[in-house]
Every structure is written in C-alpha cells, then in structure tokens.
C-alpha cells in the first residue's frame, strides 16, 4: 500500500537500531501478528497504538501529523478535556468526561482502559480520597499494558507514560502500610535515567524521578547525587520549555542550594522564577501541582472528513468528479459528512487526485531516518531562541541527510535558509518574500495565497508566517495583520481544537496579537493573548508564554496601568528560565530604561 509506506519502515529501523525484538515491543499492547503487519505497512493504523510503540522506542510523536477519522479524533479530544478539567480542579466534570469515555466502544481496549483508570486514580489522589481506592485504580491501569511489569522493566522496553505509572504507584504506596522498598525506587530511577529517551520524551519522566529519589536519600547520605539528578531535570525542563514539574523541581533545587549556602542572588532568581510560574497558572485557573500523570498535548491533527471536504472545495471539484474511478459519489458524500471512515488506501487516492498529501501519518519531510525529525526539533528550538548560528549548523546537517529531489525536502531546507538570511539581516526583504512565495508553490497551487481555501500543512503555515514577519520588519503592519488573520481564520473554521495544532497555531497566534497591538487594536490583542496563554497552559508549554505576557504588558503600559509591571516581571522571569537570552536582554533594557521594575 503506497500511501502507508513510511511509518512501518520507520518503526522497523528504530526497533532494529535499539536492538529490541517485536515480542518485547508489543507485549501487553498488541498481538505479535498485528505488530508484524504494522511494520510491513499491511495494517490499518491504530493511532493510539502507534503513540505507545513510539513511546516504548523512546521517541516522540510531536512532529508527526495524524490524519484521523472523526471518531478517533473525538477520543483524543475527550482525553484532553479530562486533563483540562483536572488542571482546573473541576473533579466532577473530569469524572463526567471519563464516564463518557467509558461508553465508547474502544474503552475496553488496554490503552484506553489504562488511561481511564489512571485518570480516576489521579483524581482520587488529588481529592484526598482513600489510598486504597487510588491503588485499586492504579493497579488496574498498570496491568493493562504491563502484565509482566518486572520482566518488562528488565528489558527496558517501557514508555515514559508507563514508567510514570510505576513511579506514581511507589509514591502513593508510601502513604499506606504496604510501603514499597527504597531499593525499588532507586533502581527505577536509575533505569529511567539510563534509558535512551529522545529529549522530548525524557523531559516527561526524569523530573518526576528526580523528585521521588530525593524522598529516599537520607540527610547527608548522598546529596551530591540528588543535586546532580535535580540539575539534569531542571536542564531538561528549561531546554524543552515544559511546565509540568517545573515549580517542584525549582523548589527542590532551592532547598539543595540553601543547604550548601550557595549564592543568595542566584537562589533568589530561582525563587522568582518559581513564583512567576505559579502566578501565571493561578491567574488562568490552572494548576499542575501533584498532577503526576499529565500528558503533554503537543500534537498535530487533521480529520479526514474535513480535510477532504475543504480540499475538494478549494480545488473547485464536484463530488462527482472527485469520486470518479475511486468510489461512488454517495460514498464520498458519506465520507465528507463523517458518516463513513475511508480506508487508508481510499484516503490516499482521494487526496492524491487533488495533489495533496493523504498519508494517515505524515512526517512533514520525506525521511528514512527518525534522527532527521529530531534535528528538525532542534532547528525550531534554536530559531525560537534566536540562536541562529546553532540553527544554521543544524539546518546544514539536515540538508546533508535528506533527498533534495523530494519537493517537500527542498521546500523545507530553502525556507530554513531564507529564515536564517532574514533574521541575520542578509538579503532584500521584497526578494525574500518573492522567494518564499515561489517555494510555497512547490506544494500549494493558488491564485491568491492569502485567500486560499486549502487546508495548509505545518510547512506552508511556516512559510506564510515568515512572509508576514518580513512585512512586519518593513513596518507594513496592515499586510502582516492580514496574513496572521487569514491563518487564524483557517484554524477557527476547523473542527479541530487549537491545542491539537499547538506547534503551528502557537507560532501564528502570538504574532497576530503583536500586529493587533501595533495597530492599536488593544482589546482584540489582549483577548488573543489570553486565549493563547490559556491554550499553552493546557498543553503544558512554558517557553512560549513570555511573548504573550510581554504584549499584554506593553498594552497595559500604554494604557497607563500600574499592573503592567507585574507582567513585565513575569515576562523577564520566563524568558530567563527558558533560555530566551536574546529576548531577555532586549526586554531587560526596555524595562530598565522606563524604570518599570520598581
């Protein structure tokens, strides 16, 4: 099946590289025969299973785009609603969503049963209910995918989510007469720190491990070890820009440094950073405190029915002409209405006829090695931090490892080069815009790029965002605003929640708010910033919060509101914490010149 080539091959290569047998990888989550068909690209995709398989391989799915059937998307949405309500401490509403989940026909499958039971355990623990009840739910959750937990631990073939369940069980049991041994948590923590997790997976688990190991190391026994693990956890959280565990890790690090009588000024910086995060969470009625099993929501989803319908209309095709030689017109109508799920082969044929991608799982660029997707993450991170020299080295490495004859690959590399050229103040702005438009035409045929009805992929959004940024630099704020508004409308018109487009939606929304601010649409800019911050919190993202807080601070300053000082301080603390050094220097000079820190 041509359209499914890629994910099976990618899984096979990752498994072989890690030296893992198929039986080890699929234990508790899939039959061996089903998994073998997945690797051979002969199996309809089970997206939740792919999530867990990738997790067990220590790899992230954040950079994969899933084209989901509507019923599958609704389950992901339901899970996110459960987490959101727990973050808001709305226990009854979270339980109602779990009750709704229980009614789903897939709820009895191991991965779904596990999520339901673990969230019930988490809610019960946060509400202070009996430890026995928490443990009952927790043991049920663990057994779903870890029927032989001890043997599975020996192989090391467990995901960050599964390791978190084992850590949580140990922590919960400390409050009972059946306390688990200290040696168990020590061994578990060592396993976790040794496992070959990708950075975006590693940050999900090592902070929790660092918090728990500090509970069993006696005073003076091995404080150097605790400090080392705490610093590793803090560095991972800062580097990956995550919120979960950050206040607790900062608190633990502060205690360690105070015992050592370390630099008081540095300790105060850490204390202010911790206070800042807790303030922002409180202001938006979100709390991650003791939410041990929160799963970061950094995903990129499309729904097949909506994708086909919107693409057909953008292509100016009738259902009759699109369905010809593929399926009946009636079948296509049911697919577009979400009443019938297209098999992967049909989805591919339908989208290919409209010159658009129809793979159920898309990597963005054509790659044979997962390492390239990891490099893409690094490139984006350094661009976000304005560390352009590092970003350039990463881009050159990507270019050396991919096939430039593939249109998507050529587009990605050339767009990256233009981004670097612009941010390093090289080249004529108008020429760069024309080059970007030409690159956009590689994958997108259009008459008016800012009016197209096509569903845009992440790379196309990135190109449009860069064009808008260049117009912004030319002080053509109206044109920049028009592009940002157009992109925002594409998300608003979709059935998919913004949190499931976090990487590209987040990239656009903050710039949109800034353009509104520059053109004196203060009310709209404030609302846009607040919406963005709320979604970032629900996704567990911390690194991007500072930009929106800065925009709000500037608006309040212009309106003469004293509270702007609070927002400027929050902005500075977050920029420093999450290694946004270039932006931190600019903002620090700005507030000092205006005496806004007193």
XYZ file of C-alpha atoms in Angstrom:
598
model
C 0.000 0.000 0.000
C 1.890 3.005 -1.271
C 0.189 5.526 0.964
C 1.208 3.723 4.146
C 4.848 3.311 3.278
C 6.957 5.075 5.825
C 5.622 4.537 9.339
C 6.179 0.760 9.265
C 9.634 1.211 7.791
C 10.413 3.912 10.340
C 9.323 1.672 13.228
C 11.372 -1.234 11.903
C 14.514 0.889 11.638
C 14.047 2.327 15.116
C 13.450 -1.101 16.635
C 16.461 -2.623 14.911
C 18.660 0.285 15.975
C 17.631 -0.188 19.614
C 18.090 -3.965 19.407
C 14.515 -4.671 20.512
C 12.545 -7.758 19.494
C 8.985 -7.413 18.193
C 7.681 -9.508 21.090
C 9.261 -7.176 23.643
C 7.925 -4.072 21.943
C 4.302 -5.173 21.635
C 3.928 -7.006 24.980
C 0.656 -6.018 26.626
C -0.426 -3.659 23.858
C -0.669 -5.679 20.639
C -0.565 -9.198 19.267
C 2.692 -10.144 17.607
C 0.946 -10.769 14.278
C -0.738 -7.360 14.296
C 2.507 -5.590 15.064
C 4.311 -7.508 12.306
C 1.669 -6.256 9.852
C 2.201 -2.696 11.107
C 5.925 -2.892 10.361
C 5.112 -4.351 6.934
C 2.657 -1.473 6.264
C -0.147 -4.006 5.841
C -2.340 -2.908 8.742
C -4.844 -0.072 9.080
C -3.320 2.351 11.534
C -4.241 2.286 15.223
C -3.078 5.752 16.231
C -3.089 5.137 19.984
C -1.008 2.022 19.444
C 1.487 3.983 17.320
C 1.718 6.551 20.137
C 2.648 3.844 22.632
C 5.006 1.951 20.324
C 6.906 5.155 19.599
C 6.964 5.883 23.322
C 8.436 2.464 24.077
C 11.093 3.128 21.475
C 11.872 6.328 23.380
C 10.705 8.529 20.507
C 8.249 11.414 20.313
C 5.208 11.729 18.053
C 5.139 15.531 18.379
C 6.459 16.102 14.847
C 4.112 13.613 13.197
C 0.874 14.782 11.591
C -2.037 12.368 12.017
C -4.992 12.398 9.616
C -7.628 10.927 11.911
C -11.110 9.527 11.418
C -13.592 11.717 13.291
C -14.381 9.080 15.930
C -10.675 8.693 16.745
C -10.183 12.461 16.953
C -13.106 12.655 19.385
C -11.308 10.254 21.733
C -8.156 12.396 21.698
C -10.351 15.421 22.349
C -12.080 13.627 25.222
C -8.725 12.807 26.802
C -7.654 16.425 26.544
C -10.916 17.572 28.161
C -10.296 15.209 31.079
C -6.810 16.635 31.601
C -8.035 20.200 31.244
C -10.684 19.729 33.921
C -8.161 18.112 36.270
C -5.823 21.082 35.762
C -8.747 23.342 36.663
C -9.519 21.165 39.707
C -13.033 20.531 38.354
C -13.182 16.932 39.538
C -16.856 16.229 38.830
C -16.602 17.465 35.251
C -13.462 15.388 34.696
C -15.313 12.329 36.015
C -18.214 13.047 33.657
C -15.856 13.037 30.684
C -14.375 9.749 31.907
C -17.899 8.314 32.189
C -18.488 9.382 28.595
C -15.198 7.744 27.605
C -16.314 4.512 29.321
C -19.274 4.318 26.930
C -17.032 4.351 23.863
C -16.792 1.005 22.104
C -12.989 1.109 22.368
C -12.933 1.787 26.115
C -12.220 -1.852 26.984
C -9.043 -1.976 24.892
C -5.851 -1.910 27.031
C -4.547 1.541 26.090
C -7.949 3.168 26.597
C -8.732 1.235 29.789
C -5.344 2.295 31.123
C -5.990 5.991 30.505
C -9.424 5.843 32.161
C -8.129 4.021 35.240
C -5.015 6.175 35.647
C -7.035 9.386 35.471
C -9.515 8.050 38.030
C -6.550 7.215 40.259
C -5.107 10.693 39.727
C -8.404 12.416 40.546
C -8.928 10.302 43.665
C -5.413 11.125 44.885
C -5.772 14.855 44.270
C -9.147 14.872 46.038
C -7.656 13.184 49.085
C -9.771 10.050 48.781
C -8.701 6.733 50.301
C -5.292 5.484 49.278
C -6.818 2.038 48.796
C -9.124 3.412 46.092
C -6.224 5.171 44.377
C -4.159 1.976 44.430
C -7.053 -0.081 43.085
C -7.395 2.137 40.013
C -3.637 2.347 39.644
C -3.025 -1.402 39.732
C -5.746 -1.896 37.126
C -4.115 0.741 34.921
C -0.666 -0.831 35.234
C -1.901 -4.339 34.397
C -3.431 -3.168 31.118
C -0.092 -2.821 29.318
C 2.369 -4.212 31.864
C 1.093 -7.717 32.697
C 4.700 -8.683 33.456
C 5.944 -5.366 34.784
C 9.128 -6.692 36.378
C 10.182 -8.614 33.267
C 9.285 -5.658 31.068
C 11.414 -3.417 33.269
C 14.381 -5.739 32.779
C 14.155 -5.273 29.007
C 13.770 -1.501 29.398
C 11.023 -1.511 26.752
C 8.576 0.800 28.500
C 7.327 4.260 27.593
C 7.605 7.406 29.687
C 3.862 7.100 30.419
C 4.311 3.558 31.735
C 7.303 4.499 33.857
C 5.240 7.337 35.335
C 2.596 4.829 36.435
C 5.251 2.805 38.257
C 6.648 5.933 39.911
C 3.161 7.066 40.901
C 2.391 3.666 42.447
C 5.530 3.908 44.564
C 4.661 7.442 45.700
C 1.046 6.586 46.542
C 2.015 3.443 48.453
C 4.265 5.470 50.753
C 1.062 6.633 52.437
C -0.033 3.064 53.226
C 1.131 0.232 55.453
C 2.337 -1.508 52.291
C 5.179 0.912 51.657
C 7.311 -0.185 48.765
C 11.040 -0.620 49.270
C 13.520 2.217 48.876
C 15.621 -0.054 46.700
C 12.723 -0.270 44.241
C 12.569 3.467 43.631
C 16.359 3.744 43.477
C 16.512 1.040 40.806
C 13.557 2.518 38.929
C 15.106 5.977 38.855
C 18.388 4.589 37.548
C 16.536 2.689 34.799
C 14.750 5.862 33.744
C 17.888 7.996 33.621
C 19.720 5.281 31.662
C 17.013 4.690 29.053
C 17.727 6.094 25.618
C 14.820 8.546 25.550
C 14.695 11.287 22.950
C 14.835 14.719 24.647
C 11.121 15.411 24.176
C 10.295 12.063 25.824
C 12.969 12.278 28.505
C 11.553 15.521 29.880
C 8.216 13.789 30.537
C 9.673 11.463 33.144
C 13.063 12.416 34.617
C 11.770 15.404 36.653
C 9.289 13.117 38.433
C 12.050 10.567 39.044
C 14.283 13.310 40.473
C 11.524 14.446 42.837
C 10.932 10.944 44.191
C 14.559 9.943 44.641
C 15.020 12.908 46.980
C 12.464 11.312 49.324
C 14.551 8.211 49.979
C 18.077 9.601 50.201
C 18.759 10.233 53.868
C 20.112 13.548 55.136
C 23.784 13.741 54.217
C 23.703 10.292 52.620
C 24.304 11.349 49.033
C 23.246 14.927 48.457
C 25.630 15.178 45.512
C 23.590 12.525 43.701
C 20.289 14.307 44.386
C 21.751 17.608 43.223
C 23.022 16.011 40.009
C 19.628 14.461 39.209
C 17.798 17.679 40.101
C 20.055 19.730 37.829
C 19.535 17.232 34.994
C 15.775 17.514 35.433
C 15.841 21.310 35.578
C 18.013 21.497 32.476
C 15.630 19.197 30.584
C 12.598 21.287 31.570
C 14.319 24.528 30.573
C 15.635 23.089 27.324
C 12.293 21.629 26.228
C 10.203 24.508 27.559
C 7.836 22.453 29.730
C 5.718 23.462 32.731
C 4.883 20.158 34.424
C 7.118 19.580 37.496
C 8.968 22.884 36.968
C 7.844 24.611 40.224
C 8.570 21.461 42.273
C 11.998 20.964 40.706
C 12.857 24.629 41.279
C 11.746 24.285 44.903
C 13.873 21.164 45.384
C 16.884 22.850 43.788
C 16.457 25.912 46.011
C 16.464 23.705 49.140
C 19.638 21.957 47.984
C 21.429 25.248 47.288
C 20.312 26.759 50.596
C 21.771 23.782 52.487
C 25.021 24.341 50.606
C 24.823 28.064 51.415
C 25.208 28.828 47.714
C 24.988 32.247 46.061
C 21.991 34.038 47.587
C 21.347 36.138 44.470
C 21.099 33.035 42.286
C 18.723 31.388 44.756
C 16.525 34.498 44.679
C 16.401 34.342 40.860
C 15.201 30.741 41.074
C 12.623 31.692 43.693
C 11.261 34.499 41.495
C 11.043 32.151 38.500
C 9.090 29.630 40.535
C 6.780 32.342 41.862
C 6.208 33.603 38.323
C 5.031 30.216 37.012
C 2.671 29.722 39.943
C 1.270 33.243 39.443
C 0.543 32.669 35.761
C -1.079 29.308 36.482
C -3.196 30.895 39.229
C -4.233 33.808 37.003
C -5.570 31.349 34.429
C -7.088 28.900 36.920
C -4.673 26.117 36.002
C -2.636 24.003 38.404
C -0.191 21.199 37.672
C 0.638 20.674 41.347
C 0.774 16.932 42.072
C -0.730 16.156 38.646
C 1.768 13.361 38.159
C 0.166 11.714 35.121
C -0.444 14.774 32.948
C 0.391 14.056 29.311
C 1.811 16.943 27.255
C -0.567 17.848 24.421
C 1.822 18.809 21.640
C 0.201 17.193 18.620
C -0.733 17.980 15.032
C -4.044 16.520 13.861
C -6.310 16.719 10.839
C -9.683 14.992 10.462
C -10.110 13.074 7.217
C -13.718 14.156 6.555
C -12.961 17.859 6.984
C -9.672 17.619 5.099
C -11.291 16.008 2.058
C -14.298 18.352 2.048
C -12.291 21.567 2.370
C -9.644 20.450 -0.118
C -12.275 19.475 -2.700
C -13.928 22.870 -2.424
C -10.556 24.636 -2.666
C -9.789 22.548 -5.767
C -13.146 23.579 -7.298
C -14.136 19.936 -7.800
C -17.590 18.414 -7.528
C -18.163 15.249 -5.539
C -18.986 13.532 -8.795
C -15.676 14.392 -10.473
C -13.568 13.669 -7.389
C -15.137 10.283 -6.728
C -14.750 9.066 -10.323
C -12.644 5.873 -10.515
C -12.240 5.879 -6.711
C -15.642 5.297 -5.119
C -19.300 6.153 -5.644
C -20.445 9.735 -5.241
C -22.700 8.580 -2.396
C -19.724 7.044 -0.598
C -17.727 10.269 -0.929
C -20.677 12.237 0.440
C -20.825 9.965 3.499
C -17.050 10.298 3.970
C -17.209 14.108 3.812
C -20.059 14.133 6.337
C -18.071 11.960 8.710
C -20.577 9.129 8.443
C -18.137 6.715 6.825
C -14.464 6.204 7.533
C -12.301 5.900 4.410
C -9.703 3.176 4.424
C -6.167 4.490 4.161
C -5.900 3.481 0.511
C -9.041 5.443 -0.403
C -7.888 8.470 1.566
C -4.604 8.407 -0.318
C -6.318 8.130 -3.715
C -8.757 10.942 -2.965
C -6.086 13.362 -1.746
C -3.598 12.405 -4.464
C -6.193 13.301 -7.080
C -6.193 16.821 -5.616
C -2.357 16.958 -5.458
C -2.328 16.931 -1.661
C -0.849 14.543 0.884
C -3.111 11.736 2.040
C -0.868 9.659 4.289
C -2.520 8.786 7.585
C 0.761 9.619 9.334
C 2.952 12.296 7.793
C 6.471 13.297 8.813
C 6.427 16.706 7.084
C 9.514 15.981 5.027
C 10.416 12.694 3.344
C 12.858 10.922 5.650
C 14.258 7.453 6.077
C 15.803 8.058 9.497
C 13.989 9.352 12.588
C 17.143 11.259 13.519
C 16.189 13.895 10.940
C 12.917 14.595 12.753
C 14.924 15.079 15.950
C 17.126 17.557 14.105
C 14.010 19.436 12.951
C 13.017 19.853 16.591
C 16.476 21.200 17.405
C 16.357 23.619 14.462
C 12.981 25.012 15.558
C 14.186 25.346 19.140
C 17.280 27.354 18.221
C 15.304 29.568 15.835
C 12.802 30.242 18.622
C 15.647 31.261 20.936
C 17.275 33.373 18.213
C 20.439 31.260 18.399
C 20.922 31.488 14.655
C 24.466 30.124 14.405
C 23.409 26.896 16.092
C 20.263 26.745 13.956
C 22.316 27.134 10.786
C 24.581 24.216 11.702
C 21.545 22.019 12.332
C 19.971 23.003 9.008
C 23.149 22.127 7.117
C 23.187 18.752 8.855
C 19.564 18.142 7.856
C 20.343 19.109 4.264
C 23.217 16.629 4.145
C 20.972 13.775 5.283
C 17.850 14.206 3.126
C 16.985 13.704 -0.521
C 16.768 17.214 -2.009
C 14.944 15.863 -5.082
C 11.825 15.387 -2.921
C 9.731 18.596 -3.256
C 8.860 18.811 0.456
C 12.507 18.402 1.420
C 13.677 21.109 -0.953
C 10.948 23.413 0.327
C 11.880 22.840 3.980
C 15.607 23.450 3.524
C 15.238 26.519 1.304
C 12.647 28.085 3.605
C 15.001 27.494 6.536
C 17.820 29.234 4.672
C 15.625 32.243 3.931
C 14.531 32.419 7.578
C 18.160 32.488 8.660
C 19.068 35.018 5.996
C 16.286 37.368 7.094
C 16.999 37.105 10.814
C 20.711 37.680 10.199
C 19.779 40.815 8.201
C 21.020 39.473 4.881
C 19.187 39.987 1.603
C 16.477 42.322 0.314
C 13.126 41.923 2.076
C 10.987 42.022 -1.064
C 13.222 39.500 -2.803
C 12.951 37.179 0.185
C 9.148 37.430 0.085
C 9.110 36.520 -3.605
C 11.430 33.579 -2.954
C 9.138 32.342 -0.185
C 6.086 32.605 -2.425
C 7.889 30.607 -5.104
C 8.745 27.930 -2.543
C 5.129 27.838 -1.401
C 4.090 26.983 -4.946
C 6.051 23.730 -4.715
C 3.243 22.187 -2.679
C 0.393 24.673 -2.975
C -1.205 25.907 -6.181
C -3.051 29.159 -5.649
C -4.327 32.316 -7.260
C -4.234 34.457 -4.136
C -2.152 32.974 -1.330
C -3.979 34.972 1.325
C -7.398 33.780 0.130
C -6.769 30.103 -0.496
C -9.271 27.666 0.991
C -6.820 24.762 1.136
C -6.056 23.130 4.468
C -2.468 24.235 4.992
C 0.185 21.930 6.390
C 2.744 22.972 9.012
C 5.406 23.881 6.483
C 3.011 26.045 4.460
C 1.931 27.816 7.647
C 5.599 28.382 8.453
C 6.177 29.993 5.044
C 3.191 32.322 5.402
C 4.241 33.256 8.929
C 7.727 34.131 7.706
C 6.275 36.274 4.903
C 4.170 38.129 7.468
C 7.222 38.582 9.686
C 9.146 40.157 6.819
C 6.272 42.552 6.116
C 6.322 43.349 9.822
C 10.010 44.173 9.617
C 9.218 46.558 6.736
C 6.634 48.195 9.040
C 3.844 47.083 6.718
C 1.782 46.129 9.755
C -1.504 46.000 7.859
C -0.239 43.362 5.422
C 1.276 41.350 8.278
C -2.022 41.552 10.157
C -3.931 40.399 7.086
C -1.785 37.268 6.799
C -1.948 36.477 10.513
C -5.713 36.999 10.477
C -6.058 34.717 7.457
C -4.102 31.936 9.199
C -6.114 32.353 12.393
C -9.334 32.050 10.404
C -8.138 28.737 8.957
C -7.939 27.364 12.498
C -11.184 28.972 13.640
C -13.061 27.368 10.743
C -11.790 23.902 11.665
C -13.472 21.323 13.878
C -10.067 20.668 15.472
C -9.271 22.446 18.732
C -6.258 24.816 18.624
C -4.465 22.742 21.263
C -4.126 19.990 18.632
C -2.343 22.381 16.294
C -0.172 23.807 19.046
C 3.156 23.991 17.201
C 1.918 25.968 14.194
C -1.094 27.674 15.833
C 1.121 28.921 18.654
C 3.643 30.223 16.099
C 0.957 32.385 14.479
C -1.256 33.497 17.350
C 1.374 35.461 19.291
C 2.476 37.303 16.142
C -1.181 38.015 15.368
C -1.609 39.572 18.821
C 1.514 41.680 18.317
C 0.210 43.007 14.998
C -3.125 43.889 16.613
C -1.253 45.722 19.359
C 0.879 47.681 16.885
C -2.237 48.833 15.031
C -3.862 49.901 18.333
C -6.496 47.141 18.429
C -5.781 46.769 22.127
C -8.926 44.918 23.188
C -8.571 42.347 20.407
C -4.849 41.954 21.149
C -5.500 41.314 24.847
C -8.187 38.723 24.096
C -5.910 36.983 21.600
C -3.045 36.859 24.121
C -5.278 35.491 26.857
C -6.604 32.803 24.529
C -3.048 31.881 23.536
C -1.776 31.680 27.126
C -4.736 29.513 28.130
C -4.061 27.019 25.341
C -0.313 26.975 26.053
C -1.028 26.138 29.680
C -3.418 23.336 28.731
C -0.666 21.914 26.520
C 1.958 22.219 29.281
C 4.082 24.692 27.294
C 6.105 27.244 29.219
C 8.679 28.558 26.752
C 6.167 30.499 24.644
C 4.273 32.159 27.491
C 6.652 35.080 27.873
C 5.946 36.576 24.453
C 2.201 36.910 25.095
C 2.806 38.288 28.575
C 5.139 40.880 27.044
C 2.447 42.011 24.585
C -0.090 42.330 27.404
C 2.434 44.280 29.484
C 3.085 46.724 26.628
C -0.641 47.310 26.119
C -1.160 47.958 29.828
C 1.839 50.286 29.894
C 0.395 52.277 27.003
C -2.928 52.462 28.836
C -1.131 53.701 31.960
C -1.979 50.689 34.121
C 0.337 50.004 37.066
C -0.276 46.265 36.752
C 1.908 46.276 33.630
C 4.933 45.954 35.951
C 3.728 42.550 37.118
C 3.501 41.329 33.520
C 6.922 42.705 32.604
C 8.441 40.889 35.588
C 6.696 37.663 34.613
C 7.915 38.069 31.059
C 11.528 38.565 32.163
C 11.443 35.619 34.561
C 10.065 33.267 31.916
C 12.497 34.444 29.244
C 15.433 33.824 31.578
C 14.124 30.488 32.823
C 13.532 29.095 29.337
C 16.840 30.271 27.849
C 15.407 33.030 25.655
C 18.574 35.020 26.217
C 18.351 37.353 23.210
C 14.776 38.404 24.009
C 15.649 38.665 27.707
C 18.403 41.217 27.029
C 16.119 43.322 24.827
C 13.268 43.326 27.347
C 15.564 43.947 30.316
C 16.961 47.056 28.626
C 13.419 48.168 27.757
C 12.051 47.967 31.305
C 15.183 49.451 32.886
C 15.107 52.453 30.551
C 11.489 53.076 31.570
C 12.056 52.290 35.248
C 9.343 49.611 35.164
C 10.861 47.199 37.684
C 10.436 49.420 40.754
